[in-house]
Amino acid sequence: MTIDVLLGLQWGDEGKGKIVDVLCPQYDLIARFQGGPNAGHTLEFNNQKYVLNTIPSGIFNDNAMNLIGNGVVIDPIILKRELDNLKKNGFDPVAQKKLVIARKAHLILPTHQLLDAASETNMGADKIGSTLKGIGPTYMDKTGRNGLRVGDTMLTDFRDRYNKLVNKHRSILSHYGEIPDFSEKEAAFFEAIELLKSIPQVDSEHFVNQYLKEGKKVLAEGAQGTMLDIDFGSYPFVTSSNTTSAGACTGLGVAPKNIGNVIGIFKAYCTRVGSGPFPTELENETGEQLRQVGREFGATTGRPRRCGWIDLPAMKYAIMLNGVTELVMTKADVLSGFDTIYACTSYKYNGDIIDYMPYDIHAVTAEPILEAIPGWAEDLTGIRKVSEIPAKLSSYITFLEKHLEVPVKYLSVGPDREQTLILS
Ligand code: GDP
Ligand code: IMO
Ligand code: MG
């Protein structure tokens, strides 16, 4: 048995949460493999909307198990808030035995967040535009071999280990200026640790491989998007983990040969939140229209997302890096009513025309070369059958498939679970 991977091909917020929820009935286990509460994965069904940050998006399915993998970084306070919110709405994945957590996943401390904020403030105009959730500093402690892991919470000297790390953070923070009081956050952290300890801890590498051995179906849920990958994204304006399919191997403990389908998800246009290059960005009325119609405001931070046309060189790059076998296009409904839509097929870069992602698109601008495509007027949100898809939308999909050389298997026409079509 192989493990399928679902991940974003752009700069995040492609609709991963919604599509994992839709595909979930086909799987026995949904496993988040990287990132942390910088993610905001939105799901809608029965007129209810849920935003998940750490918990996998399979939680609303009756049968699937959910795993927070070793590659994820966990803020216990946010995890507790997520679980409390779910409980208020009648879902209790811990009591229902539908959630397990990797012992080897790293913990985000209150001081990691202070370090994130201090670093961002210090960088001024050059800041990454991070979500301020402490993601970067936590992964730095992981690779610096200082981090605290979920399994450590069970040790009698957990407090000592915590204090040791906090002392290190204090010394770094003192270089930035006065250290803000974080005693309330610290109390909330230790309260949340108690809840975290009630979630069964597993070795994700054995847990996932046992599922595969038993012939069960596993879906790895990515966070962020390929263009935010620490190695291959628009560095340094990226997140601190591998958001690509390789990250599923290290973030769960599965061998590359066990990766099956790689489901690449993208918006019919493109968005980005935070700083950094975005060649197809529309800083005009059209961008504003995409933002308003697409409700492009961050699920985690509420920040307005930057909007632009689809960027095919960036997507081809993402498809290559991930080995994408099938595509999902979301938010096609947002493009209804545009007379003409555009797709970037190449860039003007350093005096040349190129159709690939160059080393640096920050210092040297990649100017998009756009192809015009006739738009469609029809409202798509009520469409449930492939035969109802407007011809011009079908042409857009065919155009994309020709450029990307991977079939679009699913089409999403609204935020609700039901607003999803299988194309092939
Ligand atoms: P994720 O981080 O990839 O899970 O995506 P987010 O949840 O951050 O952002 C996607 C947003 O688009 C959410 O508000 C979803 O409810 C919404 N959404 C998902 N698919 C569609 C779609 O096909 N059409 C529309 N209009 N909204 C969608
Ligand atoms: P989901 O899973 C969109 C962006 C931040 C910032 C950069 C680094 O919902 O798609 P970080 O806090 O990770 O150090 O921030 O990455 N970013 C996201 N953008 N969706 C996300 O997650 C993101 N997670 C991080 O805005 O530019
Ligand atoms: Mg999101």
PDB file of C-alpha atoms and ligand atoms in Angstrom, residues 12-18 40-44 49 267 293-296 299 305 329-334 412-415 419, ligand 1:
ATOM      1  CA  GLY A  12      -0.567  28.493   0.478  1.00  0.00           C
ATOM      2  CA  ASP A  13      -4.317  28.787   1.082  1.00  0.00           C
ATOM      3  CA  GLU A  14      -5.175  26.841  -2.069  1.00  0.00           C
ATOM      4  CA  GLY A  15      -8.055  25.081  -0.296  1.00  0.00           C
ATOM      5  CA  LYS A  16      -6.187  22.084   1.123  1.00  0.00           C
ATOM      6  CA  GLY A  17      -8.473  21.765   4.167  1.00  0.00           C
ATOM      7  CA  LYS A  18     -11.622  21.634   2.075  1.00  0.00           C
ATOM      8  CA  GLY A  40      -5.287  27.836   8.596  1.00  0.00           C
ATOM      9  CA  HIS A  41      -7.254  25.118   6.842  1.00  0.00           C
ATOM     10  CA  THR A  42     -10.912  25.966   6.282  1.00  0.00           C
ATOM     11  CA  LEU A  43     -13.719  23.447   5.875  1.00  0.00           C
ATOM     12  CA  GLU A  44     -17.404  24.072   5.341  1.00  0.00           C
ATOM     13  CA  LYS A  49     -17.319  26.772   8.880  1.00  0.00           C
ATOM     14  CA  LYS A 267      -6.459  28.188  -7.074  1.00  0.00           C
ATOM     15  CA  VAL A 293     -15.129  38.006  -4.414  1.00  0.00           C
ATOM     16  CA  GLY A 294     -12.706  35.300  -3.228  1.00  0.00           C
ATOM     17  CA  ARG A 295     -12.827  36.581   0.372  1.00  0.00           C
ATOM     18  CA  GLU A 296      -9.066  36.548   0.346  1.00  0.00           C
ATOM     19  CA  ALA A 299      -7.687  32.175   7.859  1.00  0.00           C
ATOM     20  CA  ARG A 305      -4.096  38.263   0.821  1.00  0.00           C
ATOM     21  CA  MET A 329      -8.447  23.417  -9.097  1.00  0.00           C
ATOM     22  CA  THR A 330     -10.305  25.460  -6.488  1.00  0.00           C
ATOM     23  CA  LYS A 331     -12.109  28.805  -6.509  1.00  0.00           C
ATOM     24  CA  ALA A 332     -13.073  28.627 -10.187  1.00  0.00           C
ATOM     25  CA  ASP A 333     -16.311  30.350  -9.095  1.00  0.00           C
ATOM     26  CA  VAL A 334     -14.361  33.466  -8.108  1.00  0.00           C
ATOM     27  CA  SER A 412     -14.073  23.157  -6.629  1.00  0.00           C
ATOM     28  CA  VAL A 413     -16.787  25.768  -7.195  1.00  0.00           C
ATOM     29  CA  GLY A 414     -17.397  27.012  -3.660  1.00  0.00           C
ATOM     30  CA  PRO A 415     -16.214  26.565  -0.075  1.00  0.00           C
ATOM     31  CA  GLN A 419     -19.393  22.236  -4.135  1.00  0.00           C
TER      32      GLN A 419
HETATM   33  P1  GDP B   1      -5.845  26.044   2.936  1.00  0.00           P
HETATM   34  O1  GDP B   1      -4.917  26.736   3.872  1.00  0.00           O
HETATM   35  O2  GDP B   1      -5.156  25.561   1.696  1.00  0.00           O
HETATM   36  O3  GDP B   1      -6.658  24.956   3.579  1.00  0.00           O
HETATM   37  O4  GDP B   1      -6.875  27.151   2.445  1.00  0.00           O
HETATM   38  P2  GDP B   1      -7.611  28.251   3.362  1.00  0.00           P
HETATM   39  O5  GDP B   1      -8.664  27.598   4.140  1.00  0.00           O
HETATM   40  O6  GDP B   1      -6.606  29.070   4.100  1.00  0.00           O
HETATM   41  O7  GDP B   1      -8.172  29.220   2.266  1.00  0.00           O
HETATM   42  C1  GDP B   1      -9.057  28.776   1.287  1.00  0.00           C
HETATM   43  C2  GDP B   1     -10.337  29.610   1.409  1.00  0.00           C
HETATM   44  O8  GDP B   1     -11.125  29.433   0.260  1.00  0.00           O
HETATM   45  C3  GDP B   1     -11.228  29.181   2.559  1.00  0.00           C
HETATM   46  O9  GDP B   1     -11.930  30.289   3.026  1.00  0.00           O
HETATM   47  C4  GDP B   1     -12.164  28.166   1.919  1.00  0.00           C
HETATM   48  O10 GDP B   1     -13.411  28.062   2.603  1.00  0.00           O
HETATM   49  C5  GDP B   1     -12.360  28.793   0.569  1.00  0.00           C
HETATM   50  N1  GDP B   1     -12.592  27.883  -0.554  1.00  0.00           N
HETATM   51  C6  GDP B   1     -12.065  26.638  -0.774  1.00  0.00           C
HETATM   52  N2  GDP B   1     -12.444  26.193  -1.990  1.00  0.00           N
HETATM   53  C7  GDP B   1     -13.212  27.168  -2.524  1.00  0.00           C
HETATM   54  C8  GDP B   1     -13.882  27.333  -3.784  1.00  0.00           C
HETATM   55  O11 GDP B   1     -13.835  26.490  -4.664  1.00  0.00           O
HETATM   56  N3  GDP B   1     -14.559  28.503  -3.983  1.00  0.00           N
HETATM   57  C9  GDP B   1     -14.615  29.484  -3.040  1.00  0.00           C
HETATM   58  N4  GDP B   1     -15.308  30.592  -3.331  1.00  0.00           N
HETATM   59  N5  GDP B   1     -14.009  29.365  -1.860  1.00  0.00           N
HETATM   60  C10 GDP B   1     -13.301  28.235  -1.623  1.00  0.00           C
END
